[in-house]
Short mmCIF file of C-alpha atoms in Angstrom, two decimals:
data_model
loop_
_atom_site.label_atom_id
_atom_site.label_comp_id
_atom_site.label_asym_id
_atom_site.label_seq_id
_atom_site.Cartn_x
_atom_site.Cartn_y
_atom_site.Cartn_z
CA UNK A 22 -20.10 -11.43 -7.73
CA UNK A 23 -20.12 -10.71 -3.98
CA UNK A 24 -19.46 -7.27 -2.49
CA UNK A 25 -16.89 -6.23 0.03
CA UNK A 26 -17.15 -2.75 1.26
CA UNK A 27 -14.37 -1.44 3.31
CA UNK A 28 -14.65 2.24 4.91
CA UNK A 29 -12.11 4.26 6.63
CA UNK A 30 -12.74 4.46 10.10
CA UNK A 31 -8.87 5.50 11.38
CA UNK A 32 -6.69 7.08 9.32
CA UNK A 33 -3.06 6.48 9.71
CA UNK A 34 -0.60 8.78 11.36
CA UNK A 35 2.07 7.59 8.65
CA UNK A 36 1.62 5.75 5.30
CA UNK A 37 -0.58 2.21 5.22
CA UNK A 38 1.05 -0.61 3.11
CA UNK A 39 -1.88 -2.71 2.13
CA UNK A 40 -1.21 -4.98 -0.35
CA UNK A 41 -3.97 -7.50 1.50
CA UNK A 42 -6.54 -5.01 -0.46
CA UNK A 43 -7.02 -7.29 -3.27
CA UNK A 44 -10.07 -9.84 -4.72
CA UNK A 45 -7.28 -12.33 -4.41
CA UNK A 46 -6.19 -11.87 -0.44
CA UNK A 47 -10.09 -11.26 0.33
CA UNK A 48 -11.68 -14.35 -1.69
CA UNK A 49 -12.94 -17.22 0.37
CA UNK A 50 -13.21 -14.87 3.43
CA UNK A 51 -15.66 -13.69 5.78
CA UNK A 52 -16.19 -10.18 6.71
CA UNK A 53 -13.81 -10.81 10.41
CA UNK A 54 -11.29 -12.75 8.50
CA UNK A 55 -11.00 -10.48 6.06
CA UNK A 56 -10.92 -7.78 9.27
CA UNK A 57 -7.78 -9.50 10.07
CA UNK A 58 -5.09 -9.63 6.96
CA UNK A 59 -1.82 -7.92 7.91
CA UNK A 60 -1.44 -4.58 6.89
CA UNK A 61 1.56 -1.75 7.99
CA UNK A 62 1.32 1.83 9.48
CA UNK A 63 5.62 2.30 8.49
CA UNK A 64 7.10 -1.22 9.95
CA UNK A 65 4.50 -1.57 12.53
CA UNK A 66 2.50 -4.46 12.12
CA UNK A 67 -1.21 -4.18 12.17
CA UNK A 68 -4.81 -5.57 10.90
CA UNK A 69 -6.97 -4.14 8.49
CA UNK A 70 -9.53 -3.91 10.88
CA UNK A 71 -7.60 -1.39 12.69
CA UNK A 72 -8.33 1.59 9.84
CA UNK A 73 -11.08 0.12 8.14
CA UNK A 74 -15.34 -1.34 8.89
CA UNK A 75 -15.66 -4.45 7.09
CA UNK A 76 -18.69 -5.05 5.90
CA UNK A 77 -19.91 -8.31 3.32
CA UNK A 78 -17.97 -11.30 2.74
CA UNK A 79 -15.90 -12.09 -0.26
CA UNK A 80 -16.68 -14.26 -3.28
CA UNK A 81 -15.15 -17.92 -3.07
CA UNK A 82 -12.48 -16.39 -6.15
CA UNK A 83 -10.78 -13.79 -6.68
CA UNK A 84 -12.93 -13.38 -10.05
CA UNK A 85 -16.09 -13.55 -7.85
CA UNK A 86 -15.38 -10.62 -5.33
CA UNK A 87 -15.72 -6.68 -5.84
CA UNK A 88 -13.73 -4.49 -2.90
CA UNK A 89 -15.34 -0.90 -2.56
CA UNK A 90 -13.28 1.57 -0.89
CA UNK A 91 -14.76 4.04 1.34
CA UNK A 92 -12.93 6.84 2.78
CA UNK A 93 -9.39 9.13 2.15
CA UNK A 94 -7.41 6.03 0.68
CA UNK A 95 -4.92 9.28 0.53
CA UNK A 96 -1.90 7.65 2.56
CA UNK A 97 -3.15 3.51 1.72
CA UNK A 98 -0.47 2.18 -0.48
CA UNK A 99 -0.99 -0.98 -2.56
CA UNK A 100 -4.27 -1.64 -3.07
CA UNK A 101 -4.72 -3.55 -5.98
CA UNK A 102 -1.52 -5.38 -5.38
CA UNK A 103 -1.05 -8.11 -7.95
CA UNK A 104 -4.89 -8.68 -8.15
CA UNK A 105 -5.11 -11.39 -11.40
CA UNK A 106 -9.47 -11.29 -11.05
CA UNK A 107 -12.30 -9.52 -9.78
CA UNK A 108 -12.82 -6.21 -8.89
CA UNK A 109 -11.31 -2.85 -6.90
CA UNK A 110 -13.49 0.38 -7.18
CA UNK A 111 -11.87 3.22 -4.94
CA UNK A 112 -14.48 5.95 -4.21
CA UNK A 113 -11.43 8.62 -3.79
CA UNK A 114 -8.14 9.00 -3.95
CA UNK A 115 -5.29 6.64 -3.44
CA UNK A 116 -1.48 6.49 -2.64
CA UNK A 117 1.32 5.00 -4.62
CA UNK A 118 1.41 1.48 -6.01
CA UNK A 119 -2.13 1.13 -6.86
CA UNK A 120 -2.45 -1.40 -8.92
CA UNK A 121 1.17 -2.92 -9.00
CA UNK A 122 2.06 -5.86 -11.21
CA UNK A 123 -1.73 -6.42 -11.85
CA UNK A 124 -2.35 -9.12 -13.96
CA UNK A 125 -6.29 -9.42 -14.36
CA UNK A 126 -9.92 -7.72 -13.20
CA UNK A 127 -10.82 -3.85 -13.45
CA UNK A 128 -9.37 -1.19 -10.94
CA UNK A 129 -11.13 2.03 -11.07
CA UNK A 130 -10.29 4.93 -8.90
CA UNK A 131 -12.92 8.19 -8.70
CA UNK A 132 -10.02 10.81 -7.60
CA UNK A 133 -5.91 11.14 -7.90
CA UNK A 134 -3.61 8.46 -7.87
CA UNK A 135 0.18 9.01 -6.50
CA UNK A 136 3.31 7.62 -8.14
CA UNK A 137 3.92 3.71 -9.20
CA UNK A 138 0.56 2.85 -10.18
CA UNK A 139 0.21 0.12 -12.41
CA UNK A 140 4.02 -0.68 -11.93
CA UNK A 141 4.84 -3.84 -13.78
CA UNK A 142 1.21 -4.41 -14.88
CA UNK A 143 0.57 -7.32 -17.11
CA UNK A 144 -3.14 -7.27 -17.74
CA UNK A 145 -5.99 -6.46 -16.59
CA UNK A 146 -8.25 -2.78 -17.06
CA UNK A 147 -7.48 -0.04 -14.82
CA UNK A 148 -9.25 3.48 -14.86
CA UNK A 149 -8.28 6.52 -13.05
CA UNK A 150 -10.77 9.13 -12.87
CA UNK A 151 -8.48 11.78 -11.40
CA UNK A 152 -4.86 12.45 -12.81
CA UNK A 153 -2.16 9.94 -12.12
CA UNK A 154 1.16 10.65 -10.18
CA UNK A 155 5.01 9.49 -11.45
CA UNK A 156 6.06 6.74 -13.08
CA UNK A 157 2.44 5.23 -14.21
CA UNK A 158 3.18 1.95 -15.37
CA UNK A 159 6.74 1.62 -15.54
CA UNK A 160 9.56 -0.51 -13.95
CA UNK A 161 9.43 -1.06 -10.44
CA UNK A 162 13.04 0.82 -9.26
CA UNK A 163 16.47 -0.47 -10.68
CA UNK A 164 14.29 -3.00 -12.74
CA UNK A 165 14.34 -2.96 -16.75
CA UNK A 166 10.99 -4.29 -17.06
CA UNK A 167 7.86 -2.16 -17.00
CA UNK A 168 4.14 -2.49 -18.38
CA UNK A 169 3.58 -5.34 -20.27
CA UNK A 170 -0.05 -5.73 -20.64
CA UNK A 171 -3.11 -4.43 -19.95
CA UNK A 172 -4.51 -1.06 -20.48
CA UNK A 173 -4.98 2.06 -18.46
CA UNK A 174 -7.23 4.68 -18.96
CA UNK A 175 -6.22 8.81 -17.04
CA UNK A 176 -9.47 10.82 -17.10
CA UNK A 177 -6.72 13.37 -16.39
CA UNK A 178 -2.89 14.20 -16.43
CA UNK A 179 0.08 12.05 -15.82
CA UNK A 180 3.22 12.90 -14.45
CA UNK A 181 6.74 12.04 -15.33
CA UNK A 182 8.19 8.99 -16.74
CA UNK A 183 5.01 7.24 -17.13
CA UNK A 184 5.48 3.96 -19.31
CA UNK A 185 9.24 4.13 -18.38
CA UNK A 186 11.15 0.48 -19.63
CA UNK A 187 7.61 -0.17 -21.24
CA UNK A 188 6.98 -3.77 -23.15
CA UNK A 189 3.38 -3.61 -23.90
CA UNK A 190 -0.11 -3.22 -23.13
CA UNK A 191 -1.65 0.40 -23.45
CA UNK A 192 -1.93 3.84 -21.49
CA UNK A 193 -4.66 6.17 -22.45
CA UNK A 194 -4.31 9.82 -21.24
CA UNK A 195 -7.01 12.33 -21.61
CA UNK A 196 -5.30 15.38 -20.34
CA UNK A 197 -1.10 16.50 -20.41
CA UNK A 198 1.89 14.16 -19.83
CA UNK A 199 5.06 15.54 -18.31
CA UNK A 200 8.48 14.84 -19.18
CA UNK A 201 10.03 11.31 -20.00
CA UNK A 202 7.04 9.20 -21.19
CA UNK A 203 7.81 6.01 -22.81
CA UNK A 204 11.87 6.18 -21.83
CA UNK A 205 13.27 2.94 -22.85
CA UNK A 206 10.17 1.82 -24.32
CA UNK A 207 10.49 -2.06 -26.10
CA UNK A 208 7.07 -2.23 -26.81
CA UNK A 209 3.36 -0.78 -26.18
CA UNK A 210 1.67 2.39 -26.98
CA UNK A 211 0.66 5.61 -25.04
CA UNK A 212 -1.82 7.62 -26.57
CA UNK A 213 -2.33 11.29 -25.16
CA UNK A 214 -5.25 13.47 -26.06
CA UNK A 215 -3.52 16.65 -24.61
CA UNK A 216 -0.05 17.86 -25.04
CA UNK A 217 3.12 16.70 -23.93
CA UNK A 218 6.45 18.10 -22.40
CA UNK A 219 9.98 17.39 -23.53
CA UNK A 220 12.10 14.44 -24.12
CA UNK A 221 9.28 12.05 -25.33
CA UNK A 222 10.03 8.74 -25.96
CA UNK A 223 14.00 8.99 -25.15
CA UNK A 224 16.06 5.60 -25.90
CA UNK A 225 12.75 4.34 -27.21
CA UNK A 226 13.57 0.98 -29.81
CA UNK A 227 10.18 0.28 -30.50
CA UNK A 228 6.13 0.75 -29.20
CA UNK A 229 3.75 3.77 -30.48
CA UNK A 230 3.52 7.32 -29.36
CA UNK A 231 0.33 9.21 -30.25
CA UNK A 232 0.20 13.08 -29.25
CA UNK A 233 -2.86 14.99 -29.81
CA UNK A 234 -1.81 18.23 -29.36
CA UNK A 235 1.34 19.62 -28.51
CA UNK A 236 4.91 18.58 -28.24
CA UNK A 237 6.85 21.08 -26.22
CA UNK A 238 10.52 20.13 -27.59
CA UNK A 239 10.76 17.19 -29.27
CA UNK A 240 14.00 15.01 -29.28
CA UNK A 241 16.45 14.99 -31.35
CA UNK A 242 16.89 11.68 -31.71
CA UNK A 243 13.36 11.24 -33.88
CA UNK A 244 13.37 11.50 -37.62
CA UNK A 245 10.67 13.14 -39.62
CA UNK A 246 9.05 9.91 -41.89
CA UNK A 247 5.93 11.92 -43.79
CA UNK A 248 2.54 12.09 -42.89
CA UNK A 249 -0.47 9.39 -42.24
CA UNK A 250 -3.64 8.75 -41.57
CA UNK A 251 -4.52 7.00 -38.50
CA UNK A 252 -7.44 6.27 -36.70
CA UNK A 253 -8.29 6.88 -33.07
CA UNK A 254 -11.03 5.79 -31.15
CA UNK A 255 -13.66 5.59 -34.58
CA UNK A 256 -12.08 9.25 -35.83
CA UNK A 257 -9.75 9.61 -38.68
CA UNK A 258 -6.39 12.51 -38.61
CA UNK A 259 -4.08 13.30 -40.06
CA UNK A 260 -0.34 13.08 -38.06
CA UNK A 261 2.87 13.67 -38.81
CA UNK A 262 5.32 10.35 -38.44
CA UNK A 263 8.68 10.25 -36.76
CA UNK A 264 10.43 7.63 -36.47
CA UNK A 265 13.21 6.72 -33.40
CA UNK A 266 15.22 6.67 -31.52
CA UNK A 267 17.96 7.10 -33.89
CA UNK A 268 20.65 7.11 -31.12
CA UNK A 269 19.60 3.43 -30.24
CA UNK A 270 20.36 0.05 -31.22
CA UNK A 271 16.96 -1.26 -33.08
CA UNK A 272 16.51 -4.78 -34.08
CA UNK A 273 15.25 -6.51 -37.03
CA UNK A 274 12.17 -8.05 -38.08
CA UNK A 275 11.67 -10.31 -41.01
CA UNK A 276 15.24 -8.07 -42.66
CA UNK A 277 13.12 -4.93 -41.53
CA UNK A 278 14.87 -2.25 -38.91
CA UNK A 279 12.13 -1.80 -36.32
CA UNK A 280 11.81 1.58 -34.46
CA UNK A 281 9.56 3.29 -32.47
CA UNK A 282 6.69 5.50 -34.10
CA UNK A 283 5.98 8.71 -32.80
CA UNK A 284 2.64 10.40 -34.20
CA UNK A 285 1.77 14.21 -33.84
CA UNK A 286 -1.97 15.36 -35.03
CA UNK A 287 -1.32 17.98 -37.68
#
């Protein structure tokens, strides 16, 4: 795998969309091509050369490059941006859309993430060292189709409305979740080591909720189903099993009502 290292040389006065960060825009490229993919500082039209040193040239794939980025990615939007291969390692923080509608490689970011990351994502392994902002893998705006593959790991916290419309794939959160996770989930599961804030799993039909420790108000649309014994990365619990939500409409499966399952460690 060939190395691309990019490093922050300018940082931009307003917010850099650079969706031209990916193995996939980079691969087959030399270091001065790759210098000169599009990027945006607001609508202005600019290179990536302009903010950025360029140094190695990509692989001849996507699943034969690595992009390391040096610098405050702070105000850089879209890195990541529908990478299906290879590899992005951020050596900092990042703005929104990180990651969005991945389908393949590994994105790992050593700091904070802002809202949007991993919108849409369909495959692929993305780790966030830091916490992660809003809306972590969910639909993109006015769209009814969030993550459907793939799995995220947050060394941290998450937001709000992480996992929002979710059909799939998996979100791993070490630390607290705030409000909304998993609203109008179809499908996945979000597992959260730490506690979580109110109105979990809202309009949920199916997927898998897993809550370490606490639930500050749990909704009333989730109905207590005993206790079981699951376990989570090679440790056994015990949890208590609700399932919802009872205000939706839930399909059937083989003449069996499906809902979502919502597990809290006793």
């Amino acid at each position: 795998m060939e190395t691309v290292t990019i490093t922050m040389k300018n940082a931009p006065a307003l917010y850099l969309e650079a969706d031209t960060i990916s193995p996939d825009a980079f691969a087959g490229k030399s270091a001065a091509q790759i210098a000169e993919l599009p990027v945006f500082e607001g609508n202005v039209p600019s290179t990536l050369g302009k903010y950025f040193d360029v140094k190695g040239n990509a692989g001849a794939t996507a699943a034969d490059t690595k992009i390391v980025v040096k610098g405050d990615a702070q105000k850089v939007k879209y890195i990541g941006f529908k990478m299906t291969a290879g590899e992005v390692v951020i050596e900092g923080p990042a703005d929104q859309y990180v990651g969005a509608w991945m389908k393949g490689g590994k994105l790992t970011v050593k700091g904070d993430v802002g809202a949007f990351a991993a919108t849409a994502m369909k495959g692929g392994e993305m780790v966030i060292e830091g916490n992660a902002g809003n809306y972590l893998g969910a639909a993109y705006r006015g769209d009814w189709r969030g993550m459907s593959g793939g799995r995220i790991l947050v060394m941290g916290n998450a937001g709000s409305d992480i996992g929002m419309y979710m059909l799939g794939g998996e979100i791993v959160v070490n630390g607290d979740v705030d409000v909304h996770a998993l609203t109008h989930a179809e499908g996945g599961k979000l597992t959260v080591k730490g506690n979580a804030k109110s109105k979990l799993g809202g309009q949920m039909v199916e997927g898998t909720i897993i809550v370490f420790g606490s639930i500050e108000v749990m909704m009333p649309g989730f109905k207590p189903n005993g206790e079981v014994e699951l376990e989570v990365d090679g440790a056994k619990a015990k949890f208590a099993h609700f399932i919802g939500d009872m205000g939706e409409r839930h399909k059937k499966k083989k003449g069996v009502v499906v809902y979502g399952n919502l597990y809290k460690k006793i």
